[in-house]
mmCIF file of C-alpha atoms and ligand atoms in Angstrom:
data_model
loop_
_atom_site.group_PDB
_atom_site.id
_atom_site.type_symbol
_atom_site.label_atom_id
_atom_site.label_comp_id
_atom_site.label_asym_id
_atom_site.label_seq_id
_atom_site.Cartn_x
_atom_site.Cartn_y
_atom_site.Cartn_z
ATOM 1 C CA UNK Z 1222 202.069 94.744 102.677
ATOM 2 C CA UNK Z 1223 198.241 95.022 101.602
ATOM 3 C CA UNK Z 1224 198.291 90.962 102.368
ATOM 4 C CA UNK Z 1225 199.058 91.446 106.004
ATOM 5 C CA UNK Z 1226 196.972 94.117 106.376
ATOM 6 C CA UNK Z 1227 193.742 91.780 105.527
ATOM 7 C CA UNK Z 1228 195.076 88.740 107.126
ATOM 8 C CA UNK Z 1229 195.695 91.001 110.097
ATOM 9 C CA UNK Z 1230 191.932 92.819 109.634
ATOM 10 C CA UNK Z 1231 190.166 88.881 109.055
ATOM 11 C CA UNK Z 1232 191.803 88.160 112.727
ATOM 12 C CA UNK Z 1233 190.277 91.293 113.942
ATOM 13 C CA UNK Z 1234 187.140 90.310 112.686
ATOM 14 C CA UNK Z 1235 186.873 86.794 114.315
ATOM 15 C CA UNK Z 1236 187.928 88.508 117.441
ATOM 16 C CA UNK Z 1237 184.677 90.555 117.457
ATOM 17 C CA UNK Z 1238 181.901 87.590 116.303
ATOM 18 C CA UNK Z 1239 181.842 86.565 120.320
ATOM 19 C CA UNK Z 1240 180.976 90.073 121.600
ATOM 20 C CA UNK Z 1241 178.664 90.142 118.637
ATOM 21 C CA UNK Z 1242 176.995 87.549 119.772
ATOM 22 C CA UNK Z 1243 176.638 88.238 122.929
ATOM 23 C CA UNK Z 1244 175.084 91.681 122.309
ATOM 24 C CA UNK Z 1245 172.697 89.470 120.218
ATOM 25 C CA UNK Z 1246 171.855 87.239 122.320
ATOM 26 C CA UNK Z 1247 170.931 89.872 125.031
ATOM 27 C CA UNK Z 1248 168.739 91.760 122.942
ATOM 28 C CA UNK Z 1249 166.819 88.846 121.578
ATOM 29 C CA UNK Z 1250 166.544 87.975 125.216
ATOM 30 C CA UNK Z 1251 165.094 91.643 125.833
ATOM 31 C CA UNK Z 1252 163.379 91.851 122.163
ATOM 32 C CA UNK Z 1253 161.121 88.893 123.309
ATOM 33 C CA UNK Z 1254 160.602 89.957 126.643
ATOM 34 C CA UNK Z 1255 159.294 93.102 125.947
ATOM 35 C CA UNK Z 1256 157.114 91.580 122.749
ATOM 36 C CA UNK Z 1257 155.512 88.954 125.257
ATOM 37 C CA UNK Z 1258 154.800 91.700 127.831
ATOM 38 C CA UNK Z 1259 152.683 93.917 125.338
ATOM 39 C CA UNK Z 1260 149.562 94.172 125.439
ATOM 40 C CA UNK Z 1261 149.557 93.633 121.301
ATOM 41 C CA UNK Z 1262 145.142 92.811 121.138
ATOM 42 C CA UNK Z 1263 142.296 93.428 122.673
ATOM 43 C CA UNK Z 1264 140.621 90.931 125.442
ATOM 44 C CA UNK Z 1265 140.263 87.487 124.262
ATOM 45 C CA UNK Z 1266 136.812 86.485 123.876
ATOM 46 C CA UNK Z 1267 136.344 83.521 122.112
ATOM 47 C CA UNK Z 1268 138.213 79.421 122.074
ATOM 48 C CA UNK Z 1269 139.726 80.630 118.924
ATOM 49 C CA UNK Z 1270 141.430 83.742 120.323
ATOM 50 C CA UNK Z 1271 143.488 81.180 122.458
ATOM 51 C CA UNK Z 1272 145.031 79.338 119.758
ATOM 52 C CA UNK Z 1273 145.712 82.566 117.722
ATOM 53 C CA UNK Z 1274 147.444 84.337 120.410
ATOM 54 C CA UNK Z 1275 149.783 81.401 121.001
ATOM 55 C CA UNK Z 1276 150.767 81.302 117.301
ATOM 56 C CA UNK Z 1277 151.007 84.841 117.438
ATOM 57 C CA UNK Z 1278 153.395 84.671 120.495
ATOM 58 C CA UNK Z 1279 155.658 81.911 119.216
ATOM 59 C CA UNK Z 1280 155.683 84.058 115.787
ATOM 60 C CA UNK Z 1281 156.937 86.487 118.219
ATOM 61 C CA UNK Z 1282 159.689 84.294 119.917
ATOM 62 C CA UNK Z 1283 161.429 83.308 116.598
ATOM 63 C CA UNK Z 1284 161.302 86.512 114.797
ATOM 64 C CA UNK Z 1285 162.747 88.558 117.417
ATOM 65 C CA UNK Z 1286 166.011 87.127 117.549
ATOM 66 C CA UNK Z 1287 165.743 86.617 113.345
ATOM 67 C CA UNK Z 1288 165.542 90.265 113.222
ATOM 68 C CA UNK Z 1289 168.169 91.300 115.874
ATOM 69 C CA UNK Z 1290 170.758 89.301 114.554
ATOM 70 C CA UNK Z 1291 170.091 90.534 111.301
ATOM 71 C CA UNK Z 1292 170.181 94.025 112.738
ATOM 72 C CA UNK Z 1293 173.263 93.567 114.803
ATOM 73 C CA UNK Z 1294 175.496 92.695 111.845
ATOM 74 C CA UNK Z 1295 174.103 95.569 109.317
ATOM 75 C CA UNK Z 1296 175.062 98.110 112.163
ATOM 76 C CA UNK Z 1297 178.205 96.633 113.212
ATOM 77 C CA UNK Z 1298 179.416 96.394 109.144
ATOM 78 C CA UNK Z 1299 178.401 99.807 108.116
ATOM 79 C CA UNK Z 1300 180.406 101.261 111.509
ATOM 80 C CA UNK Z 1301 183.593 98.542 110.979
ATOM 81 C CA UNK Z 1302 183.426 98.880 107.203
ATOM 82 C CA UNK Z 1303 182.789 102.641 106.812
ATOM 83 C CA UNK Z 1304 185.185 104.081 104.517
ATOM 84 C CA UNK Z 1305 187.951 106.540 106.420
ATOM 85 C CA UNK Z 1306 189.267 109.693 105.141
ATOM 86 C CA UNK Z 1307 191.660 109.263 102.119
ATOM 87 C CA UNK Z 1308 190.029 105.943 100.863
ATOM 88 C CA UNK Z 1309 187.433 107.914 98.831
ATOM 89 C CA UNK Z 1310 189.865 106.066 95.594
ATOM 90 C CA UNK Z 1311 189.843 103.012 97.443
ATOM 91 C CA UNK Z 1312 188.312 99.632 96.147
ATOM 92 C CA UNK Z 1313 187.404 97.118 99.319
ATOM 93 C CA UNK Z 1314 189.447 93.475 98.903
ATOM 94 C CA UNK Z 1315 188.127 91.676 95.812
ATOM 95 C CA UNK Z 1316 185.597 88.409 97.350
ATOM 96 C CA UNK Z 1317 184.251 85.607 95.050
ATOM 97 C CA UNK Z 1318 181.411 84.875 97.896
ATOM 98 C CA UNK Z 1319 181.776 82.137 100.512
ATOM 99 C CA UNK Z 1320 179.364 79.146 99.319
ATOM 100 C CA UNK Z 1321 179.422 77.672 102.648
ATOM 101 C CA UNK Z 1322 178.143 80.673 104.882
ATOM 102 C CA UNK Z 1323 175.227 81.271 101.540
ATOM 103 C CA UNK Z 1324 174.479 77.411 102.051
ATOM 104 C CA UNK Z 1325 173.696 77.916 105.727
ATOM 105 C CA UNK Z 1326 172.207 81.867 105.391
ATOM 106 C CA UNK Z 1327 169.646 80.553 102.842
ATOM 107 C CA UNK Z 1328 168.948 76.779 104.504
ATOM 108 C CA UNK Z 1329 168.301 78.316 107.806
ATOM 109 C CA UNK Z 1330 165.312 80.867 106.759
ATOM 110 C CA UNK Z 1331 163.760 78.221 104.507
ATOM 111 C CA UNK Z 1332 163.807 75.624 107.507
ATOM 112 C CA UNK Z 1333 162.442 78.610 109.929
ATOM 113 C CA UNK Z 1334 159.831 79.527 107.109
ATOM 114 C CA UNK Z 1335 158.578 76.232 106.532
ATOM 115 C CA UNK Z 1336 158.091 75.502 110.150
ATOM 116 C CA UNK Z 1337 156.376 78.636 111.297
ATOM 117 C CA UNK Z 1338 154.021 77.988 108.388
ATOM 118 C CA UNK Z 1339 152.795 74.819 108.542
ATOM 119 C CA UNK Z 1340 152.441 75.470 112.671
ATOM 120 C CA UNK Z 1341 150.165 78.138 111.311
ATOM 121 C CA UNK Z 1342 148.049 76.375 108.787
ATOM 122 C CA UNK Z 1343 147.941 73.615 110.948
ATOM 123 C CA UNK Z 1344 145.794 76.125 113.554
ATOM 124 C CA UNK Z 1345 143.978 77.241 111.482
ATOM 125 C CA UNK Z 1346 142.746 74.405 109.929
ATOM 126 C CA UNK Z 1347 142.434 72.673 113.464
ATOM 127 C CA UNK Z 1348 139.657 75.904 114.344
ATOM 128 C CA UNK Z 1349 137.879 75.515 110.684
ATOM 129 C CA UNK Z 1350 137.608 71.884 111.155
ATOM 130 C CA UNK Z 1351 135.995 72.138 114.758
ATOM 131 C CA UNK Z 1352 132.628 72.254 113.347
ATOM 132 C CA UNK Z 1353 130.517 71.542 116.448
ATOM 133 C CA UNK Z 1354 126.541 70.010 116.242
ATOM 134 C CA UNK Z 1355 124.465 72.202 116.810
ATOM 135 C CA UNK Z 1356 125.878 75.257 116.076
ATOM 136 C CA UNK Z 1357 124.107 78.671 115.986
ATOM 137 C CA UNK Z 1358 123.531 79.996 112.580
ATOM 138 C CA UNK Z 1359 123.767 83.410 112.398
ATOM 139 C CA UNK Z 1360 124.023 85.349 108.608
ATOM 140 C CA UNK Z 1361 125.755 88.022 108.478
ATOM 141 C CA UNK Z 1362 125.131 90.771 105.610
ATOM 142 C CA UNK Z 1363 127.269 93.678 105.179
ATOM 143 C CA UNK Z 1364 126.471 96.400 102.745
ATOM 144 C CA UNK Z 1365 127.707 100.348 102.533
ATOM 145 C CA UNK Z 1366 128.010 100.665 105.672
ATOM 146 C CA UNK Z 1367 126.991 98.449 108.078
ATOM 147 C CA UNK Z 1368 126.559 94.800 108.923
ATOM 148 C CA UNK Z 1369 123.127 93.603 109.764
ATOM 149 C CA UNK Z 1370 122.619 90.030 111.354
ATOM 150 C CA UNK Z 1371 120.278 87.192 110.688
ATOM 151 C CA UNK Z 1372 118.703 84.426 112.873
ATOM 152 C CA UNK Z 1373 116.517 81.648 112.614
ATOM 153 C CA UNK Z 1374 112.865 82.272 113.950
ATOM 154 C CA UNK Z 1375 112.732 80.338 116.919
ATOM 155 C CA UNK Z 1376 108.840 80.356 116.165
ATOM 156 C CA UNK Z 1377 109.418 79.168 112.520
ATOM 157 C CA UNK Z 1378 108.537 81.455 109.543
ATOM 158 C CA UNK Z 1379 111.108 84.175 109.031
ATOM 159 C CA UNK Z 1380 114.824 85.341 110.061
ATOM 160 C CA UNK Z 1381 114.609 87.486 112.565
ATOM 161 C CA UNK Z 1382 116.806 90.094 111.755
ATOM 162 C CA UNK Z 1383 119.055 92.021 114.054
ATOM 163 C CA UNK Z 1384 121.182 95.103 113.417
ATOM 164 C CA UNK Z 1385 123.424 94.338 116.992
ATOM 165 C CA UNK Z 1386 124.999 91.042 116.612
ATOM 166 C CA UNK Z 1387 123.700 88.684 120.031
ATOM 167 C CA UNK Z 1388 125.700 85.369 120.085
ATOM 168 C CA UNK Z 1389 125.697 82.596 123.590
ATOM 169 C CA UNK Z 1390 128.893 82.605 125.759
ATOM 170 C CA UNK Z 1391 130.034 78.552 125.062
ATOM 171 C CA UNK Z 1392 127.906 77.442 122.640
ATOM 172 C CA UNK Z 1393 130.055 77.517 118.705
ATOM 173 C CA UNK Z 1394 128.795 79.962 116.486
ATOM 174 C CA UNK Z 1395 128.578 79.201 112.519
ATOM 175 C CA UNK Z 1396 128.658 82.570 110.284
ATOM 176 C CA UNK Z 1397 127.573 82.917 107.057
ATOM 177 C CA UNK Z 1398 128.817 85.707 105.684
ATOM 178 C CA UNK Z 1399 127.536 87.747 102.153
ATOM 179 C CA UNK Z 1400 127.427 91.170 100.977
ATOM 180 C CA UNK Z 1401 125.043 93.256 99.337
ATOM 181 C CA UNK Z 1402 127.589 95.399 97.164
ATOM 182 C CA UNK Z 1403 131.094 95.689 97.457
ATOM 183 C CA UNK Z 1404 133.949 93.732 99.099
ATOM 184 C CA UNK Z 1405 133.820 94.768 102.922
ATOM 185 C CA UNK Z 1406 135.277 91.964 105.895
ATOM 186 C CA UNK Z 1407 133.831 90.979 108.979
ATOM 187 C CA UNK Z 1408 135.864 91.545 111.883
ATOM 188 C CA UNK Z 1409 135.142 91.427 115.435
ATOM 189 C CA UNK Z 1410 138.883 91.658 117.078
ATOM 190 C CA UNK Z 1411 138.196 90.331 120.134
ATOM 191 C CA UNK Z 1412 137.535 86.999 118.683
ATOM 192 C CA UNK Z 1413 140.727 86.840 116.561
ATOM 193 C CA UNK Z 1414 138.647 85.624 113.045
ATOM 194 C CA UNK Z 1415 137.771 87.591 110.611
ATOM 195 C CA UNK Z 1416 136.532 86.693 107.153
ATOM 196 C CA UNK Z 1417 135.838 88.647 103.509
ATOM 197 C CA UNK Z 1418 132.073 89.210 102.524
ATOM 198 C CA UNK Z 1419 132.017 89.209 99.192
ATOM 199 C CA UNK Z 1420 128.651 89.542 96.846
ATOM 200 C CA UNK Z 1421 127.550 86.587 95.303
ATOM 201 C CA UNK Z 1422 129.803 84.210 97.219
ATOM 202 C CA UNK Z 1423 128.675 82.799 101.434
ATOM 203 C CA UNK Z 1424 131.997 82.964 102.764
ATOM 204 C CA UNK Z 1425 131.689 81.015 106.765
ATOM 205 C CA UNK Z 1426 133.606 81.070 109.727
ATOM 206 C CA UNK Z 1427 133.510 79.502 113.344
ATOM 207 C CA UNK Z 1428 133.498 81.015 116.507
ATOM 208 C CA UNK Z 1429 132.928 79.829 120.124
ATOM 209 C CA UNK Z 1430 132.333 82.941 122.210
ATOM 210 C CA UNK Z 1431 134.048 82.533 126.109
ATOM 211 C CA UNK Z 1432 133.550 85.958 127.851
ATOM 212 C CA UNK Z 1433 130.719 88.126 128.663
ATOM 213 C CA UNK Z 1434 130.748 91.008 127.512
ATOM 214 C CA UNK Z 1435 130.811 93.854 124.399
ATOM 215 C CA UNK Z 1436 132.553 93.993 121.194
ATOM 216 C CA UNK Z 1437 133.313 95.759 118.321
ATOM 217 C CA UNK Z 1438 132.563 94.736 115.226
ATOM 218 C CA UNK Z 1439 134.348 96.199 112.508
ATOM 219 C CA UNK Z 1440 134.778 96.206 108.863
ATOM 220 C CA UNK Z 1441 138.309 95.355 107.594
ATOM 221 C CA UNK Z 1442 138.010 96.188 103.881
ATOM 222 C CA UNK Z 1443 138.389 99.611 102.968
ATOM 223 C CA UNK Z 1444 134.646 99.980 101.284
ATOM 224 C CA UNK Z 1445 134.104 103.399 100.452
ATOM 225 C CA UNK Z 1446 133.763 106.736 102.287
ATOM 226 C CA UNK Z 1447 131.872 105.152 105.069
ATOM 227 C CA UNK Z 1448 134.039 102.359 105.697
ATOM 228 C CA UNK Z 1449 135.071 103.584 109.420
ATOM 229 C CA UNK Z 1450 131.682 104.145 110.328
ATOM 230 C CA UNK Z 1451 130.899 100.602 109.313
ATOM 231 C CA UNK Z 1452 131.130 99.456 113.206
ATOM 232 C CA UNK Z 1453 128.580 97.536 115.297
ATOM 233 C CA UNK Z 1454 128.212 95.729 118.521
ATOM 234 C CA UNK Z 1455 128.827 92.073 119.470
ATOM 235 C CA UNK Z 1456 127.228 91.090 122.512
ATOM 236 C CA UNK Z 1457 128.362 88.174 124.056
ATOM 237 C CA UNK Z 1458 125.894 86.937 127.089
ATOM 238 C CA UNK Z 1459 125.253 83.838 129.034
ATOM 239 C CA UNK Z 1460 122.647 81.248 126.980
ATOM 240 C CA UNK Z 1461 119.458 81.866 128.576
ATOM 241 C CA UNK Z 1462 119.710 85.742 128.544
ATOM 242 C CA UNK Z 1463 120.552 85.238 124.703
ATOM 243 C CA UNK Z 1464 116.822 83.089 124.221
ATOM 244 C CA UNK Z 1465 115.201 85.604 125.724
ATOM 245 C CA UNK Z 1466 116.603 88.093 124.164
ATOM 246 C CA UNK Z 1467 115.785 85.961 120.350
ATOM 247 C CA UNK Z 1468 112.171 85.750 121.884
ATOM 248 C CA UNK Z 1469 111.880 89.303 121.950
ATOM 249 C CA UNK Z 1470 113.405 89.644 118.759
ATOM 250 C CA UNK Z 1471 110.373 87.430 117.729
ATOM 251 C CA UNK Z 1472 107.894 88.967 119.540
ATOM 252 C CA UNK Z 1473 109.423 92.497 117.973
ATOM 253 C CA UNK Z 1474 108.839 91.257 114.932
ATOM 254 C CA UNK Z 1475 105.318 89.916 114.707
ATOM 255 C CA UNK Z 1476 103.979 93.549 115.939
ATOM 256 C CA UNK Z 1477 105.918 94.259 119.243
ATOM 257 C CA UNK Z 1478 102.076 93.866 121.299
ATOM 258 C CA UNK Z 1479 104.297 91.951 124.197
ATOM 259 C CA UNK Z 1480 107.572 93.562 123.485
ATOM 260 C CA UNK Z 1481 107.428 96.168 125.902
ATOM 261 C CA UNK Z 1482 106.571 93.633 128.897
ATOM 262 C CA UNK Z 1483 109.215 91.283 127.630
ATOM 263 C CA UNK Z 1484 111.892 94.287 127.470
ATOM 264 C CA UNK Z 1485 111.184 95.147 130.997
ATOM 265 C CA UNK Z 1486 113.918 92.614 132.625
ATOM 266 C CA UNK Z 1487 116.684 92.971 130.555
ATOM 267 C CA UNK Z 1488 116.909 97.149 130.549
ATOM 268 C CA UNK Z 1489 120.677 97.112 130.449
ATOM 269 C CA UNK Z 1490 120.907 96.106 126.798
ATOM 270 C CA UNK Z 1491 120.147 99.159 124.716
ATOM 271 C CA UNK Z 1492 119.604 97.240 121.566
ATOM 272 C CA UNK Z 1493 116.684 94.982 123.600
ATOM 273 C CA UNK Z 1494 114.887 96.552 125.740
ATOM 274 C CA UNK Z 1495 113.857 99.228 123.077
ATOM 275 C CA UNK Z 1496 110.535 97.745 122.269
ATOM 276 C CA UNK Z 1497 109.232 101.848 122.204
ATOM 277 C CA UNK Z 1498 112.287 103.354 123.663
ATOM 278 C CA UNK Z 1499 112.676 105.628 120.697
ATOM 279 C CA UNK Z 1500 116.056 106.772 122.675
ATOM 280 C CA UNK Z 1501 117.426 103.474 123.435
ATOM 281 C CA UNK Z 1502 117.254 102.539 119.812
ATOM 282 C CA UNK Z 1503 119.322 105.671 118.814
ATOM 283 C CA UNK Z 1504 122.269 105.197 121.456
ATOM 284 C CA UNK Z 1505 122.141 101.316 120.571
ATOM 285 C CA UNK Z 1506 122.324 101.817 117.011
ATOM 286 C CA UNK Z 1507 125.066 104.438 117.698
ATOM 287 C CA UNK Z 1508 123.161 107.170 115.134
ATOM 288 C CA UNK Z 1509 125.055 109.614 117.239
ATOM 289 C CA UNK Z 1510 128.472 107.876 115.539
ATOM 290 C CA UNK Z 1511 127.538 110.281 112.620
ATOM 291 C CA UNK Z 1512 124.480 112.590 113.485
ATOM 292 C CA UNK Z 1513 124.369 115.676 116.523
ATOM 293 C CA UNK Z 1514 121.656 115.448 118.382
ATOM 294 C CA UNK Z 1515 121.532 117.564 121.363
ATOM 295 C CA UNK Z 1516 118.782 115.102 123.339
ATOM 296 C CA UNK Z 1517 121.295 112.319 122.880
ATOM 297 C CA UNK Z 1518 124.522 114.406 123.417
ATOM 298 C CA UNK Z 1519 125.950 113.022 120.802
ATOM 299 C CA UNK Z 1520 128.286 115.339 118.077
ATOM 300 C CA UNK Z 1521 129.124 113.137 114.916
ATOM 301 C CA UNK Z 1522 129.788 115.132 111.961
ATOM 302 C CA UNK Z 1523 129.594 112.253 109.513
ATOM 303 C CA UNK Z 1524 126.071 113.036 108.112
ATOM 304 C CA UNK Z 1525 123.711 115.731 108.886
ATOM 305 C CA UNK Z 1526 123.033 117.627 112.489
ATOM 306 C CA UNK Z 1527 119.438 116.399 113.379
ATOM 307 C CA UNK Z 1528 118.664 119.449 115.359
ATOM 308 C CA UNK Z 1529 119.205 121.304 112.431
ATOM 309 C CA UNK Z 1530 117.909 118.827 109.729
ATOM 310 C CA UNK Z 1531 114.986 117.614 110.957
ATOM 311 C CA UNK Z 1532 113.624 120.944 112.578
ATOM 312 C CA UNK Z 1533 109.792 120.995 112.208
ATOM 313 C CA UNK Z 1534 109.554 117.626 110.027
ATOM 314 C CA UNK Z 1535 107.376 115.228 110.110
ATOM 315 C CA UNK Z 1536 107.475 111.806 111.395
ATOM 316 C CA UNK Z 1537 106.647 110.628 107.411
ATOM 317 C CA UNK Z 1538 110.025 112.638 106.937
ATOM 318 C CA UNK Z 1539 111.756 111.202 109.662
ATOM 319 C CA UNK Z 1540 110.516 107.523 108.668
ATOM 320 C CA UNK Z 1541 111.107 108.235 104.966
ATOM 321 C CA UNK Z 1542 114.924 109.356 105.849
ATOM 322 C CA UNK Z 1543 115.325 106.386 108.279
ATOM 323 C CA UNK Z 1544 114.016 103.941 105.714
ATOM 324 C CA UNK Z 1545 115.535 105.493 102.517
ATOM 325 C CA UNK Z 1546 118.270 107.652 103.009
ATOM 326 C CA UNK Z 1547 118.613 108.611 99.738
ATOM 327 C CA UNK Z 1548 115.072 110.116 99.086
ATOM 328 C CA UNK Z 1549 116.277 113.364 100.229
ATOM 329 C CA UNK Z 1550 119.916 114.230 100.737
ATOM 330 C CA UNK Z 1551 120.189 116.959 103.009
ATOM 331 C CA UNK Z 1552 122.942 119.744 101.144
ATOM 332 C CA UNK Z 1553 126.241 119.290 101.537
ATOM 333 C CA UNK Z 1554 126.115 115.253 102.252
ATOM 334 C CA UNK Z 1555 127.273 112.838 99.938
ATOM 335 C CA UNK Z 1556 124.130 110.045 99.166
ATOM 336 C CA UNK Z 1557 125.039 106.662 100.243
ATOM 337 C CA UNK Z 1558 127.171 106.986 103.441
ATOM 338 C CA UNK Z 1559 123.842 105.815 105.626
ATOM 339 C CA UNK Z 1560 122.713 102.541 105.493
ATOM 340 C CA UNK Z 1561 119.730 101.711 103.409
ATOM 341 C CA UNK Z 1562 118.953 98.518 106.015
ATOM 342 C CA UNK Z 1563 117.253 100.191 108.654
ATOM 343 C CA UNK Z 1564 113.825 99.725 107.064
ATOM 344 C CA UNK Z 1565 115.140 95.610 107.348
ATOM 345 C CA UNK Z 1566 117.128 95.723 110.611
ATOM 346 C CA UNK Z 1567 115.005 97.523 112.838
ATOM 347 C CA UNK Z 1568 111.650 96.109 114.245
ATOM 348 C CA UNK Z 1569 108.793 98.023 113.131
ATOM 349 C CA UNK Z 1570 108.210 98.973 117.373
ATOM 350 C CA UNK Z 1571 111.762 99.718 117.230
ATOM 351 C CA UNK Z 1572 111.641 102.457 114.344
ATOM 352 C CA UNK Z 1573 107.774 103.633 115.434
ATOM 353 C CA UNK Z 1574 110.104 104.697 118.593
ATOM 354 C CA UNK Z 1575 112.781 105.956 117.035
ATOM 355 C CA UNK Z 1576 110.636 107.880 114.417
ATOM 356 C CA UNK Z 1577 108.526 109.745 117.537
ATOM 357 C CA UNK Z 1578 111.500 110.161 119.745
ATOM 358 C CA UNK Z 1579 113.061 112.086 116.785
ATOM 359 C CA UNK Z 1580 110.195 114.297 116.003
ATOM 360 C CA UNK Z 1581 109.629 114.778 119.877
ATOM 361 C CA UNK Z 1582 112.927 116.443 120.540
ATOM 362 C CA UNK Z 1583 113.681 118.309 117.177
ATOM 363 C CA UNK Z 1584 110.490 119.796 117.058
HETATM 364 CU CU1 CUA L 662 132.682 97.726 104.700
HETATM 365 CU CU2 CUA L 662 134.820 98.682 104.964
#
């Protein structure tokens, strides 16, 4: 009796593996069309993105129907297998495993595994191996919390440094990235790399930029209490916009005396054309990420309210808690959220203007 029941149930069985199939099949079909049509990143902005987004898509197209299958068969066993009223006593049929379905259930994966991963490696090493000559060397510090970039002096002498990160559209970029303290990671997502910056160690990567435009930059190791505020701007822009703007960097940098002529064409970029701009320098540094300031209309809560904090100071105050943060903490602020690379990042024209803007409209 019990043996013709499971003969009889094992018929059943086979009788359903076509319609389970079929449901499979459909919604891998549907799994991979819907994964292909989101909109999973941000705008592609660099060669690199390219590759990356092609692995990412045929990553995509095998593990959808991996994961449906797998899906398909836990659902359709826990609703044919479910245990009926009065077989609470009831032991299932006694199996000793099937070797030949384990065989194929654990061959399968590895194959699949194997594949996808050497496909991957095999991108990656083809973008770290595209060294192009010349590239653009541009280091990259991060510290608690934010990322300040380095370039050489196109009049020789020293790097000019640069708290907005300005690379060419087409021409490869080479990183060199290193950290002041901790462990943070330099991210910008619309070029697909990103890379640890760890002290003591020059971690690299390469990137060829492809499309104008602005980016975020972002830190992707959790750093400390600052970590989300550890965001700045890549600025991608065509080759001769980006020499100019290096010039001025230059110019910034060995007393500003032309900086305000050379500033005059290229207003649109914030982070440029602030040779005095006291203003310009705030909204391109994005101050107003963590600080109020009513001129600005900005309302970050992150450190303090400048209205209120720098009523009737100073510019020495203003400079000193530009420069060194931690000089004087204003109560009820931890020390060590702002960034002590200000003093380093900014041009001295750039924080002159940012130091009498400051005192000019919290007066
Ligand atoms: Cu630096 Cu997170």
């Amino acid at each position: 009796m019990a043996e013709q029941t499971t003969v009889r149930n094992e018929r059943r069985e086979q009788g359903h593996v076509p319609a389970l199939l079929a449901i499979s099949v459909v919604a891998a079909l549907l799994g991979i069309g819907l994964g292909l049509l989101i909109d999973w990143f941000p705008t592609a902005a660099s060669e690199e993105a390219e590759s990356i987004d092609t692995l990412w898509d045929v990553l995509l197209i095998v593990s959808v129907p991996v994961f449906v299958l797998v899906t398909t068969a836990v659902l359709y066993s826990a609703w044919r297998f479910r245990m009926r009223p009065g077989e609470e006593e009831l032991d299932g049929p006694p199996t000793h495993g099937n070797t030949r379905l384990e065989v194929i259930w654990t061959a399968i994966p590895a194959i699949v595994l194997v594949a996808l991963c050497s496909y991957a490696y095999a991108v990656l090493t083809d973008i770290e191996d595209a060294a192009a000559d010349p590239a653009l060397e541009v280091r990259v510090v991060g510290e608690q919390f934010t990322w300040t970039f380095f370039y050489k002096n196109p009049d020789g002498g020293q790097e000019l440094a640069s708290p907005q990160l300005y690379v060419p559209r087409g021409q490869q970029v080479h990183f060199t990235v290193q950290s002041k303290d901790v462990i943070h990671d330099f991210w910008v997502p619309a070029f697909r790399m990103k890379i640890d910056a760890v002290r003591g160690v020059d971690t690299e990567l390469r990137v060829t930029p492809t499309r104008i435009g602005e980016y975020p930059v972002v830190c992707a190791e959790l750093c400390g209490l600052g970590h989300a505020a550890m965001r700045q701007t890549a600025h991608v822009v065509e080759p001769g916009e980006f020499d100019s703007w290096l010039r001025e960097r230059a110019e910034l940098a060995a007393g500003g005396d032309q900086g305000g002529a050379a500033g005059a064409g290229e207003e649109e970029d914030g982070g440029a054309a602030a040779g005095s701009d006291g203003k310009a320098v705030f909204e391109a540094q994005g101050c107003g990420g963590c600080h109020t300031l009513a001129d600005a209309g900005t309302s970050g809560t992150t450190g303090p309210d400048l209205d209120d904090a720098l009523a009737g100071k100073d510019e020495a105050f203003i400079r000193e808690s530009i420069v060194d943060p931690s000089a004087e903490v204003e109560e009820g602020f931890q020390d060590g959220i702002m960034p002590k690379s200000y003093g380093t990042s900014l041009a001295p024209p750039e924080l002159d203007g940012l130091v009498q803007y400051l005192a000019e409209v919290t007066k």
